[in-house]
Short mmCIF file of C-alpha atoms and ligand atoms in Angstrom, two decimals:
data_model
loop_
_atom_site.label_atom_id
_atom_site.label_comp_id
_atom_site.label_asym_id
_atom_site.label_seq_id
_atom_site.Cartn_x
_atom_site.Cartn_y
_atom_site.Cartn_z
CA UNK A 1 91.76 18.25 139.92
CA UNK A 2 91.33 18.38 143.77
CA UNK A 3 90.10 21.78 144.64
CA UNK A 4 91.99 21.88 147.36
CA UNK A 5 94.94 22.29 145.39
CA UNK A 6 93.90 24.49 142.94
CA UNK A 7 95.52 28.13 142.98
CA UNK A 8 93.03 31.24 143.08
CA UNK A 9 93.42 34.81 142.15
CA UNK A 10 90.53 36.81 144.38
CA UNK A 11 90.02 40.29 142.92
CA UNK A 12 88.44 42.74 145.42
CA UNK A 13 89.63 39.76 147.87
CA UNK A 14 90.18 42.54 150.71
CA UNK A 15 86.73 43.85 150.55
CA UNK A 16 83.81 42.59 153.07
CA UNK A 17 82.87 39.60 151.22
CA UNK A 18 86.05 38.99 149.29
CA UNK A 19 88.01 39.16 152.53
CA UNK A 20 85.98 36.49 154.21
CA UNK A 21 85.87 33.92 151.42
CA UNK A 22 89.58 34.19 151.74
CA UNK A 23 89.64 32.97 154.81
CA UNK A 24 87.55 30.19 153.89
CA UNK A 25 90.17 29.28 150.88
CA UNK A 26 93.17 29.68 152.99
CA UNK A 27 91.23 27.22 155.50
CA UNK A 28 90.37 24.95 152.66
CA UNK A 29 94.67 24.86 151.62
CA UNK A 30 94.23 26.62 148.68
CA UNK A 31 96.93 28.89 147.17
CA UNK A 32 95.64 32.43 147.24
CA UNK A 33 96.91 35.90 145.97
CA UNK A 34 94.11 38.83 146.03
CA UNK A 35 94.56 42.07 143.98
CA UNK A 36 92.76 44.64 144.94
CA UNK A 37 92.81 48.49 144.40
CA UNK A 38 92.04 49.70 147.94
CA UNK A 39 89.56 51.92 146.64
CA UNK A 40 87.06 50.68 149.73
CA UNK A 41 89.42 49.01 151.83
CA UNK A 42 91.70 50.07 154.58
CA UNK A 43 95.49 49.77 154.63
CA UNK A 44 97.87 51.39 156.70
CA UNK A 45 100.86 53.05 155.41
CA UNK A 46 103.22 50.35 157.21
CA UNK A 47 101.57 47.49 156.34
CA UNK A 48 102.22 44.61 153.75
CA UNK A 49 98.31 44.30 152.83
CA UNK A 50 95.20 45.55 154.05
CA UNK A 51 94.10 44.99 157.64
CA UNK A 52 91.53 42.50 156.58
CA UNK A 53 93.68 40.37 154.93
CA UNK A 54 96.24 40.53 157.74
CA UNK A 55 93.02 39.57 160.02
CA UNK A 56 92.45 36.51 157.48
CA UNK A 57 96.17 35.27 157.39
CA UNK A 58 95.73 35.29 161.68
CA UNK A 59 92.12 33.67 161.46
CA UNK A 60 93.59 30.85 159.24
CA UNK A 61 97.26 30.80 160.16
CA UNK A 62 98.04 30.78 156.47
CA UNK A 63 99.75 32.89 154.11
CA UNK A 64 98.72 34.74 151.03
CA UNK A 65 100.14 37.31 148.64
CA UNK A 66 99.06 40.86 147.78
CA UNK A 67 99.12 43.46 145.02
CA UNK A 68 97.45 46.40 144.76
CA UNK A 69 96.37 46.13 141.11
CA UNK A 70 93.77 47.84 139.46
CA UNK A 71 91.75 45.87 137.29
CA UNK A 72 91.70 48.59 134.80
CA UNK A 73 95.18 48.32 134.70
CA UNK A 74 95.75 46.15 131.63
CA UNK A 75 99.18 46.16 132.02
CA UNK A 76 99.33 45.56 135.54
CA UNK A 77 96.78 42.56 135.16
CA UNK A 78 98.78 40.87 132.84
CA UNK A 79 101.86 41.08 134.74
CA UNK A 80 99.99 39.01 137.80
CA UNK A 81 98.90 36.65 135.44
CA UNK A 82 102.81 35.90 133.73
CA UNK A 83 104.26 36.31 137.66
CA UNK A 84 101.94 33.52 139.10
CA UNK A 85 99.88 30.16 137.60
CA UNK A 86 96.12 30.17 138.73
CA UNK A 87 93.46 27.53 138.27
CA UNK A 88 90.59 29.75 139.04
CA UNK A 89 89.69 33.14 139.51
CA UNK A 90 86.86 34.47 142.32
CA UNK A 91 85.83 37.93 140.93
CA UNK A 92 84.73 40.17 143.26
CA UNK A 93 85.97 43.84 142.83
CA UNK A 94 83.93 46.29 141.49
CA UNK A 95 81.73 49.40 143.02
CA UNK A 96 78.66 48.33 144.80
CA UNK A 97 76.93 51.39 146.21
CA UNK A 98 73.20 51.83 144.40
CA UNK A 99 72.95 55.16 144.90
CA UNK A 100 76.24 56.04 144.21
CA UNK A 101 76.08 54.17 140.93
CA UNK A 102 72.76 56.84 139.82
CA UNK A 103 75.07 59.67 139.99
CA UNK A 104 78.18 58.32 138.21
CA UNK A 105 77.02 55.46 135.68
CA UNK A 106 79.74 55.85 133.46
CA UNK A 107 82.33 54.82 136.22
CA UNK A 108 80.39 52.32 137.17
CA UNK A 109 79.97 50.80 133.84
CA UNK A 110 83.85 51.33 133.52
CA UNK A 111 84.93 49.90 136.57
CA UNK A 112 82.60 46.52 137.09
CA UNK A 113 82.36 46.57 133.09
CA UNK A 114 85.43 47.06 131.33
CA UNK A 115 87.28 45.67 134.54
CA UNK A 116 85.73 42.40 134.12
CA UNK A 117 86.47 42.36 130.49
CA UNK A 118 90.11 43.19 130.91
CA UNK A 119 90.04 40.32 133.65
CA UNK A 120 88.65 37.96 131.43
CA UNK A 121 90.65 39.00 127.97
CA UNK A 122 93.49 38.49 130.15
CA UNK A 123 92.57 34.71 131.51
CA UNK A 124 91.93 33.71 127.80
CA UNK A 125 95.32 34.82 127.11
CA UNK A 126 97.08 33.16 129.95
CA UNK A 127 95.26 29.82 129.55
CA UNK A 128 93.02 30.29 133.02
CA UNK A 129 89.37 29.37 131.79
CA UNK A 130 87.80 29.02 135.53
CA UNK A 131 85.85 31.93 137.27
CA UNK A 132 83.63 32.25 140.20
CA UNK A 133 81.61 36.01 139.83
CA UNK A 134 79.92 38.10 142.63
CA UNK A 135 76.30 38.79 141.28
CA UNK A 136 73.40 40.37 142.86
CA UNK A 137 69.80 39.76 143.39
CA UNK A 138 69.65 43.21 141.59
CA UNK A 139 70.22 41.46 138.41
CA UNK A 140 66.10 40.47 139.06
CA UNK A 141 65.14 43.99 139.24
CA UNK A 142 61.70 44.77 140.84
CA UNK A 143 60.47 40.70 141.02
CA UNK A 144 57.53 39.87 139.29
CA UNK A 145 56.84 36.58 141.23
CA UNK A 146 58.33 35.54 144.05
CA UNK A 147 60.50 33.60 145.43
CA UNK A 148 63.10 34.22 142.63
CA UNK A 149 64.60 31.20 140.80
CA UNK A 150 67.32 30.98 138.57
CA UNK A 151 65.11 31.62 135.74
CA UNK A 152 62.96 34.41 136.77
CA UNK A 153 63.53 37.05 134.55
CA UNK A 154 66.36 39.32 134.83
CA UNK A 155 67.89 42.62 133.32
CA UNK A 156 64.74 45.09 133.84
CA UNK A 157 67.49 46.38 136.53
CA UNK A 158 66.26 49.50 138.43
CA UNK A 159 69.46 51.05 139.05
CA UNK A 160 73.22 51.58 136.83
CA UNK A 161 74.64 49.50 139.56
CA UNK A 162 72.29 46.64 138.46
CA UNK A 163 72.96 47.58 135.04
CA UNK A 164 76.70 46.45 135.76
CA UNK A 165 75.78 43.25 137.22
CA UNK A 166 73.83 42.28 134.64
CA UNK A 167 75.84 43.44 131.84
CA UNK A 168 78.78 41.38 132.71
CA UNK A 169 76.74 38.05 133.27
CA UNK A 170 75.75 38.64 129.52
CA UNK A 171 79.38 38.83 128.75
CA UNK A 172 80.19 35.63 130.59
CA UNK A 173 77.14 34.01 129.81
CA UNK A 174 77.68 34.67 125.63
CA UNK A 175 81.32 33.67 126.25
CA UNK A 176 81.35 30.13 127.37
CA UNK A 177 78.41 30.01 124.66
CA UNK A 178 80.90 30.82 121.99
CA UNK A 179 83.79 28.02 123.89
CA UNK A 180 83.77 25.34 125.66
CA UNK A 181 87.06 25.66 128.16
CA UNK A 182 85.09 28.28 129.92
CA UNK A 183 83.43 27.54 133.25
CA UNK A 184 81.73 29.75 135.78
CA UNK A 185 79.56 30.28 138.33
CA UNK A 186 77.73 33.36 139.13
CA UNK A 187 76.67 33.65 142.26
CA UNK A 188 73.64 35.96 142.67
CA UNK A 189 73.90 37.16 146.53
CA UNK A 190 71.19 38.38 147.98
CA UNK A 191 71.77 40.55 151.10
CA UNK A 192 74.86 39.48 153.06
CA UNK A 193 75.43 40.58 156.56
CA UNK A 194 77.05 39.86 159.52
CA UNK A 195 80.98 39.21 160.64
CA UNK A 196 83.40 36.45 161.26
CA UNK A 197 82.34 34.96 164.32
CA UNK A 198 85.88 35.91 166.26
CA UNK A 199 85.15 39.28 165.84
CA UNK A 200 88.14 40.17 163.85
CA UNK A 201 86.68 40.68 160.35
CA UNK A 202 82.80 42.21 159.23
CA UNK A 203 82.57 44.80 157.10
CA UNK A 204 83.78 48.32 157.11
CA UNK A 205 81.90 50.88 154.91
CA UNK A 206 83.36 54.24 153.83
CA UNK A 207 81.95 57.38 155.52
CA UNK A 208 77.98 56.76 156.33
CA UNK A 209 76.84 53.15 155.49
CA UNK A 210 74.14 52.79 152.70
CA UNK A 211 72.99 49.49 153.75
CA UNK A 212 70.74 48.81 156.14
CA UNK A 213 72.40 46.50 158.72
CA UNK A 214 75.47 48.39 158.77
CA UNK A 215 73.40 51.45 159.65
CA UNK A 216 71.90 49.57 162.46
CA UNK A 217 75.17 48.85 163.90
CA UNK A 218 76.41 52.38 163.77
CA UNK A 219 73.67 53.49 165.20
CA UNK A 220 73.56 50.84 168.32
CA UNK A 221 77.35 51.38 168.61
CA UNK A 222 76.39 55.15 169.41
CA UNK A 223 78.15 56.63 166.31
CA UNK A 224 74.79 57.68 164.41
CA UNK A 225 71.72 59.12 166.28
CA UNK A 226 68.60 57.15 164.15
CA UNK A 227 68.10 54.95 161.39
CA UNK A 228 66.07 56.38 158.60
CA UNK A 229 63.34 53.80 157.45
CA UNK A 230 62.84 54.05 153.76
CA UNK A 231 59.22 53.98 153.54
CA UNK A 232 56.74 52.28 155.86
CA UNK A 233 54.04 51.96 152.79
CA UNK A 234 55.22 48.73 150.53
CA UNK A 235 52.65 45.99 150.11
CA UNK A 236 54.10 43.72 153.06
CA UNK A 237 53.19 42.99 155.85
CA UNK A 238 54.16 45.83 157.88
CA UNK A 239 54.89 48.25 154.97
CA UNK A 240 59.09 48.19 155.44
CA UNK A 241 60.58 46.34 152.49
CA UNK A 242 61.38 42.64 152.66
CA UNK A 243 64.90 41.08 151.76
CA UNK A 244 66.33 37.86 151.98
CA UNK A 245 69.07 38.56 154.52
CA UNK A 246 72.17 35.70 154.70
CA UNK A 247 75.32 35.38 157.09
CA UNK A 248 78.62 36.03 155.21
CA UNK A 249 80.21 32.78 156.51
CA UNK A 250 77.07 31.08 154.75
CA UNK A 251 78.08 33.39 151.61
CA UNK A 252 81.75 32.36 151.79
CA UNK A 253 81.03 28.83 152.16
CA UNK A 254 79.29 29.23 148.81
CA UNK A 255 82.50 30.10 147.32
CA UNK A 256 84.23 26.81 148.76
CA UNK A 257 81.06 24.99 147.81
CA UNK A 258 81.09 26.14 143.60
CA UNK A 259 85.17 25.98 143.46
CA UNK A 260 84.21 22.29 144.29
CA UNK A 261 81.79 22.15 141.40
CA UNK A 262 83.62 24.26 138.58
CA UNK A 263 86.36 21.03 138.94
CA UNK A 264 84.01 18.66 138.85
CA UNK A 265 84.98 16.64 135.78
CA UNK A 266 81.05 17.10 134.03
CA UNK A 267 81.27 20.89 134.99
CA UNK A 268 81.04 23.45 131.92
CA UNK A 269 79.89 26.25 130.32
CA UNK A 270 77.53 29.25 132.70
CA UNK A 271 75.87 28.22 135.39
CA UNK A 272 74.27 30.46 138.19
CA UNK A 273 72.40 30.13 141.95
CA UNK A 274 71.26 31.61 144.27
CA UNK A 275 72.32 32.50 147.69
CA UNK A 276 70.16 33.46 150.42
CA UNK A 277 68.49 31.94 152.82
CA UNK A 278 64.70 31.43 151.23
CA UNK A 279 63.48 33.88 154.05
CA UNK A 280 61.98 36.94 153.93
CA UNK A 281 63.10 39.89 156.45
CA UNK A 282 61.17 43.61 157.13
CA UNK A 283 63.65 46.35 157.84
CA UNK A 284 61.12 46.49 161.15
CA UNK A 285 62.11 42.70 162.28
CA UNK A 286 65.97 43.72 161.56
CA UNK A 287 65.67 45.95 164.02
CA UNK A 288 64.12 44.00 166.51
CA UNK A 289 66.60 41.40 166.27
CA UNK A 290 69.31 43.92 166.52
CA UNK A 291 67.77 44.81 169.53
CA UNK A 292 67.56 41.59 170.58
CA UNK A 293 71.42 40.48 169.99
CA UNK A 294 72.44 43.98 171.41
CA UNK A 295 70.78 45.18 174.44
CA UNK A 296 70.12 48.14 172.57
CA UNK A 297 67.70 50.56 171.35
CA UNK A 298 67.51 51.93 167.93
CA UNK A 299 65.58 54.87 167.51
CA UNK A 300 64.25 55.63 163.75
CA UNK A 301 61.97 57.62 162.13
CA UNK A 302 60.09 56.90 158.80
CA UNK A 303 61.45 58.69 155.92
CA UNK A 304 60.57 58.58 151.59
CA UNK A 305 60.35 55.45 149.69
CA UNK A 306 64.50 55.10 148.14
CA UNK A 307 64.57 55.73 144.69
CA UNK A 308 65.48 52.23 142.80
CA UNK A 309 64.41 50.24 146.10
CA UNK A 310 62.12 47.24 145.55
CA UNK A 311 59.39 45.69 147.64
CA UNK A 312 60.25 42.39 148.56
CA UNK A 313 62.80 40.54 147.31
CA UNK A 314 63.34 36.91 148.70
CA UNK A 315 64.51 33.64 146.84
CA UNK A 316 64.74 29.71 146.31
CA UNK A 317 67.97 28.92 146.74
CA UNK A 318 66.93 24.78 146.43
CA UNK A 319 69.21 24.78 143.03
CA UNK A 320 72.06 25.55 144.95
CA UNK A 321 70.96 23.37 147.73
CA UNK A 322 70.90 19.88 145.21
CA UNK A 323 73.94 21.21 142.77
CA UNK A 324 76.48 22.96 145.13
CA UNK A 325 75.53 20.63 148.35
CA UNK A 326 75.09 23.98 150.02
CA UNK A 327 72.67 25.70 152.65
CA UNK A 328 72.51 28.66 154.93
CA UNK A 329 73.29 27.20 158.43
CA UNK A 330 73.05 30.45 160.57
CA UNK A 331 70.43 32.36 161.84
CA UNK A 332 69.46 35.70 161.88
CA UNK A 333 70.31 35.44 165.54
CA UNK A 334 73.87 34.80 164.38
CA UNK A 335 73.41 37.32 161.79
CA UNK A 336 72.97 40.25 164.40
CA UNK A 337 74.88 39.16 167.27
CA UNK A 338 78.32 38.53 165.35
CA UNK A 339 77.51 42.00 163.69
CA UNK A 340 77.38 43.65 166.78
CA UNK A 341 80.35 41.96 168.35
CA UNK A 342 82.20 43.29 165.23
CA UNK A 343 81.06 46.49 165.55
CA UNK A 344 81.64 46.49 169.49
CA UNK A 345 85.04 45.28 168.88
CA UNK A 346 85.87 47.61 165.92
CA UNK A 347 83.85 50.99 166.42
CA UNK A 348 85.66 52.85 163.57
CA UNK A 349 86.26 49.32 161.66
CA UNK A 350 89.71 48.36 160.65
CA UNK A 351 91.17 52.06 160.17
CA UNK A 352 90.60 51.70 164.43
CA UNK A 353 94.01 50.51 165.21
CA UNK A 354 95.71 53.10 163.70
CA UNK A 355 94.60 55.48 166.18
CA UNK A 356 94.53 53.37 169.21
CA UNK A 357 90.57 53.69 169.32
CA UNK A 358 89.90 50.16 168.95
CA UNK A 359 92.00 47.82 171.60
CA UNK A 360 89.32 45.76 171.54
CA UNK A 361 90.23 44.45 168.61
CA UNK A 362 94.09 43.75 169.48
CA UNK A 363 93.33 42.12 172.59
CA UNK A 364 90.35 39.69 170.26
CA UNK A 365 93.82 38.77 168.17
CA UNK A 366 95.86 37.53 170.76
CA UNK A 367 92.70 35.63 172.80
CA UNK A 368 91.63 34.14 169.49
CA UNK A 369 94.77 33.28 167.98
CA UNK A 370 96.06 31.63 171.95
CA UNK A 371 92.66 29.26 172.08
CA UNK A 372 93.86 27.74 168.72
CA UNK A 373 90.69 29.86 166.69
CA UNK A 374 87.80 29.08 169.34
CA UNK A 375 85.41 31.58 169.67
CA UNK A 376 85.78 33.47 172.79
CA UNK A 377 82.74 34.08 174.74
CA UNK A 378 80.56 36.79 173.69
CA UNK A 379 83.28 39.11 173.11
CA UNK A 380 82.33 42.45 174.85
CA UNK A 381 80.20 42.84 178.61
CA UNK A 382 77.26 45.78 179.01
CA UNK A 383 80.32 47.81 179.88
CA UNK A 384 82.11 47.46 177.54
CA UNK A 385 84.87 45.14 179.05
CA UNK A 386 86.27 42.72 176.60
CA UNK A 387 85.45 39.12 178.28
CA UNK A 388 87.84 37.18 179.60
CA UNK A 389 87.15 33.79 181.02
N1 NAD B 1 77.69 43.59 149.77
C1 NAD B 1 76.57 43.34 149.12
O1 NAD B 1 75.47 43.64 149.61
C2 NAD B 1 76.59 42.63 147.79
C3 NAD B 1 75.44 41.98 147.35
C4 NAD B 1 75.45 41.36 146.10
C5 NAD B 1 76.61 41.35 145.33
N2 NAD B 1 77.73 41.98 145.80
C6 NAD B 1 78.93 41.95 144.98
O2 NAD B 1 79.96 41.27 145.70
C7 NAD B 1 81.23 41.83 145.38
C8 NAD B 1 81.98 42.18 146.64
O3 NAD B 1 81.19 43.11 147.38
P1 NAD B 1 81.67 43.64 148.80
O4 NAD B 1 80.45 43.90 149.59
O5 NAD B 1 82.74 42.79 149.36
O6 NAD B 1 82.28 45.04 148.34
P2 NAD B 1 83.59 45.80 148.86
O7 NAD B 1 83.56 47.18 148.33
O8 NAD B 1 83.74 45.60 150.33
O9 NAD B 1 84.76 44.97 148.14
C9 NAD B 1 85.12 45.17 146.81
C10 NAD B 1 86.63 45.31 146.73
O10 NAD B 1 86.98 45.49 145.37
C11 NAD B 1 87.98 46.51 145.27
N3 NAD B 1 87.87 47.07 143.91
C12 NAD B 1 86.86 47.79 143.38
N4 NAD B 1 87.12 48.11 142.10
C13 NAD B 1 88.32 47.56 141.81
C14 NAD B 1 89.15 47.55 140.65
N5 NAD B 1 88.82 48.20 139.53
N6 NAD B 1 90.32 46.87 140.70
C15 NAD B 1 90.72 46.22 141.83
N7 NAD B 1 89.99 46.23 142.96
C16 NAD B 1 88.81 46.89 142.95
C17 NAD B 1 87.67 47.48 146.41
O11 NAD B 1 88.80 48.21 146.85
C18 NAD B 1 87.16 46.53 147.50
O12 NAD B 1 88.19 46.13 148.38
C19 NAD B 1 80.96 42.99 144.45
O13 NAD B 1 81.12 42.53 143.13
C20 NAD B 1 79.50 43.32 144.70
O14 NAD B 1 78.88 43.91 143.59
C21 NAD B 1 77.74 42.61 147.01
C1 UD2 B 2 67.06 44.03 145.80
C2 UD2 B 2 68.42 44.54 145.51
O1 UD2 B 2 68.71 45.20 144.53
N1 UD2 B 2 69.36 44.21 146.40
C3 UD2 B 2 70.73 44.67 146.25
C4 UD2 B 2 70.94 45.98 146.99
O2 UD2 B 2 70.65 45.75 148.34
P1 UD2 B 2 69.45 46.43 149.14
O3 UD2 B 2 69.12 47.77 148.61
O4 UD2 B 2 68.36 45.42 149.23
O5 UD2 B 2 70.15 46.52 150.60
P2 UD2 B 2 70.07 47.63 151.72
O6 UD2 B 2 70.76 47.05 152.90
O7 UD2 B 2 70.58 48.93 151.19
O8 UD2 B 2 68.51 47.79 152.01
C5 UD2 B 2 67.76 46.75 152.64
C6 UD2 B 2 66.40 47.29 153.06
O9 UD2 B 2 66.58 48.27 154.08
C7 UD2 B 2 66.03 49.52 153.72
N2 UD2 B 2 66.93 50.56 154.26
C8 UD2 B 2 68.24 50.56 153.94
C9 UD2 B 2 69.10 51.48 154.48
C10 UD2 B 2 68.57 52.46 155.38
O10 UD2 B 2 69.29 53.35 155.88
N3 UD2 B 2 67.25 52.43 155.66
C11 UD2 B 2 66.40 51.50 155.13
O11 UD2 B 2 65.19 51.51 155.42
C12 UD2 B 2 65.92 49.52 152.21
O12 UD2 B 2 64.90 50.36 151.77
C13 UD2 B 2 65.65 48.03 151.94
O13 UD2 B 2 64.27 47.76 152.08
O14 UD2 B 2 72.31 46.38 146.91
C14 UD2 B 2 73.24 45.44 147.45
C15 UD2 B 2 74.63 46.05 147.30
O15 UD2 B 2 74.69 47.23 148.05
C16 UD2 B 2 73.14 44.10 146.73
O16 UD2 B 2 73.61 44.16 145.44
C17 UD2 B 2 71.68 43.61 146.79
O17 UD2 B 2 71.56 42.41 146.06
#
């Protein structure tokens, strides 16, 4: 089957990383139609969909469907499946936030648990044996050797949320064991930052950000005083910890990448990669190259080690490299400066329009859209003008 024909269901497709591999599907010709709960995405009353996935229908000039379903909705779920005919599934809802998931495991375990298990009873039913799952690098827990490979070992988690993302791998892993029409990938991300490089899309956390790089924009953008370093007293080498930092358009490339390989005709049964970048990144060199990309300063201060946090956590990424035909492209330069012109452009992140605080991010519609998707200049000036050429 040519995967550019194939039909996809994205769950959690209007989410930061969901939103932008639908882009990358629409751009590909796929057939898409993302359910999604909007429990961390941002819809306005008026709209059709959420304002990401109104952003990806303008980035690609392509059409999609919505429903807000829940996945633990069984009801619900299996009405999408009997309403539409889809060759694949990319699985990306669930809750992601690690400290979040320490003080409410059970919903955690219910949501990204028994969601994925309603979500996969209900593609055995309906005939749909094809999935492409969002892991995490948390699935290593605290490495024991680095860089992490496929078969490091995995499942001495250090948080519920890892718990989660480990569990359901074992579920998909024991079920293509136990038949053969299965075939998926999971995709273990490792940290995944930046934006689309228009501007339009990036991601848009509820209330305070937990991750660092969102932080750090928040923070440049003038909205939080100082980042909080979490411990300046790891065993690297200048005590922050060390992750393997990769640009979401990499990420969603991925995607494209393994929905090429799951219809390969010799494709079966559970196979998983990696996807970073192979490099290493202190929390003190994020900041400089935020700096860097932003003309900014960001003041911190050096706080307690984060409970659950590991030291370093980096990988080899060369199986995806030979098997998926796939490797990071952008830099960490790219990382920071399309983060920033999101942030510039979106300062309270899609909810921004709404209130008329965020023109910027109108006026980055129409120029993008009228130069047939070219990227326009560097989006915003030192005071904060929006560049026009
Ligand atoms: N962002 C990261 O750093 C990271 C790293 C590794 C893996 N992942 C995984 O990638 C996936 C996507 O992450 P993201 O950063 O885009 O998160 P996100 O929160 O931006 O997107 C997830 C989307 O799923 C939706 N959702 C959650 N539970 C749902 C349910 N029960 N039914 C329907 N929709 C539901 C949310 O509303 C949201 O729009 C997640 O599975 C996450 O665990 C993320
Ligand atoms: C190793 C690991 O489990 N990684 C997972 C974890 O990301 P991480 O916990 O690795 O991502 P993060 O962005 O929260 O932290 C990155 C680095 O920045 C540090 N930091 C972060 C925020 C801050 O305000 N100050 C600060 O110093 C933090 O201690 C770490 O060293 O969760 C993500 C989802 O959210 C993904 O699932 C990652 O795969």
């Amino acid at each position: 089957m040519d995967p550019k024909k194939v039909s996809v269901l994205v769950t959690g497709g209007a989410g930061y990383i969901g939103s932008h591999a639908v882009v990358k599907l629409l751009e590909n010709g796929n057939m898409v139609v993302v359910i999604d709960n909007l429990s961390n995405c941002y819809k306005a009353e008026d709209q059709s969909m959420p304002e990401s996935l109104l952003r990806a229908q303008e980035i690609s000039g392509k059409k999609l469907k919505f429903l807000s379903v829940d996945l633990l909705n069984l009801t619900a779920l299996e009405s999408v499946f009997k309403s539409y005919h889809f060759d694949c599934v990319m699985h990306f809802a669930a809750l992601k936030a690690v400290g979040e998931s320490c003080q409410r495991p059970l919903q955690y375990y219910r949501n990204n648990v028994v969601g994925t298990l309603n979500l996969l009873d209900v593609m055995n039913k309906s005939g749909c044996y094809s999935l492409i799952y969002s892991s995490s690098a948390t699935v290593y827990g605290d490495p024991t050797s680095l860089p992490l490979v496929e078969g490091s070992p995995t499942g001495s988690v250090t948080n519920p949320y890892g718990g989660t993302k480990h569990t359901t791998e074992m579920i998909m892993s024991n079920l293509c064991a136990s038949d053969d029409r299965w075939k998926i990938v999971s995709l273990r991300y490792f940290n995944p930052v930046g934006a689309h490089e228009s501007g339009l899309m990036g991601e848009d956390p509820n209330g305070i950000p937990n991750n660092l790089m969102p932080y750090i924009a928040q923070v440049a953008v003038g909205k939080l005083k100082e980042l909080s370093i979490y411990g300046n007293d790891y065993n690297t080498r200048d005590g922050t910890g060390v992750r393997d930092y990769i640009h979401i358009q990499d990420l969603a490339d991925g995607h494209v990448k393994a929905l090429g390989k799951i219809f390969e005709k010799n494709f079966n049964g559970y196979n998983v990669y990696n996807l970073g970048t192979g490099q290493g990144h202190t929390v003190l060199e994020m900041i400089k190259a935020f700096e860097e990309a932003s003309g900014k300063v960001i003041p911190y201060k050096i706080v307690q080690r984060r409970s659950g946090d590991v030291a370093e956590c980096y990988c080899n990424c060369k199986l995806a490299n030979h098997e998926l035909q796939w490797k990071a492209k952008k830099s960490l330069k790219d990382m920071c400066e399309d983060m920033w012109r999101w942030q510039q452009m979106n300062p309270n992140g899609y909810s921004g329009i709404d209130n008329n605080q965020s023109s910027f991010a109108d006026k980055a519609k129409n120029v993008y859209v009228k130069k047939g998707g070219k990227i326009y200049s560097s989006g915003i000036d030192s005071n904060n003008s929006f560049l026009e050429e």
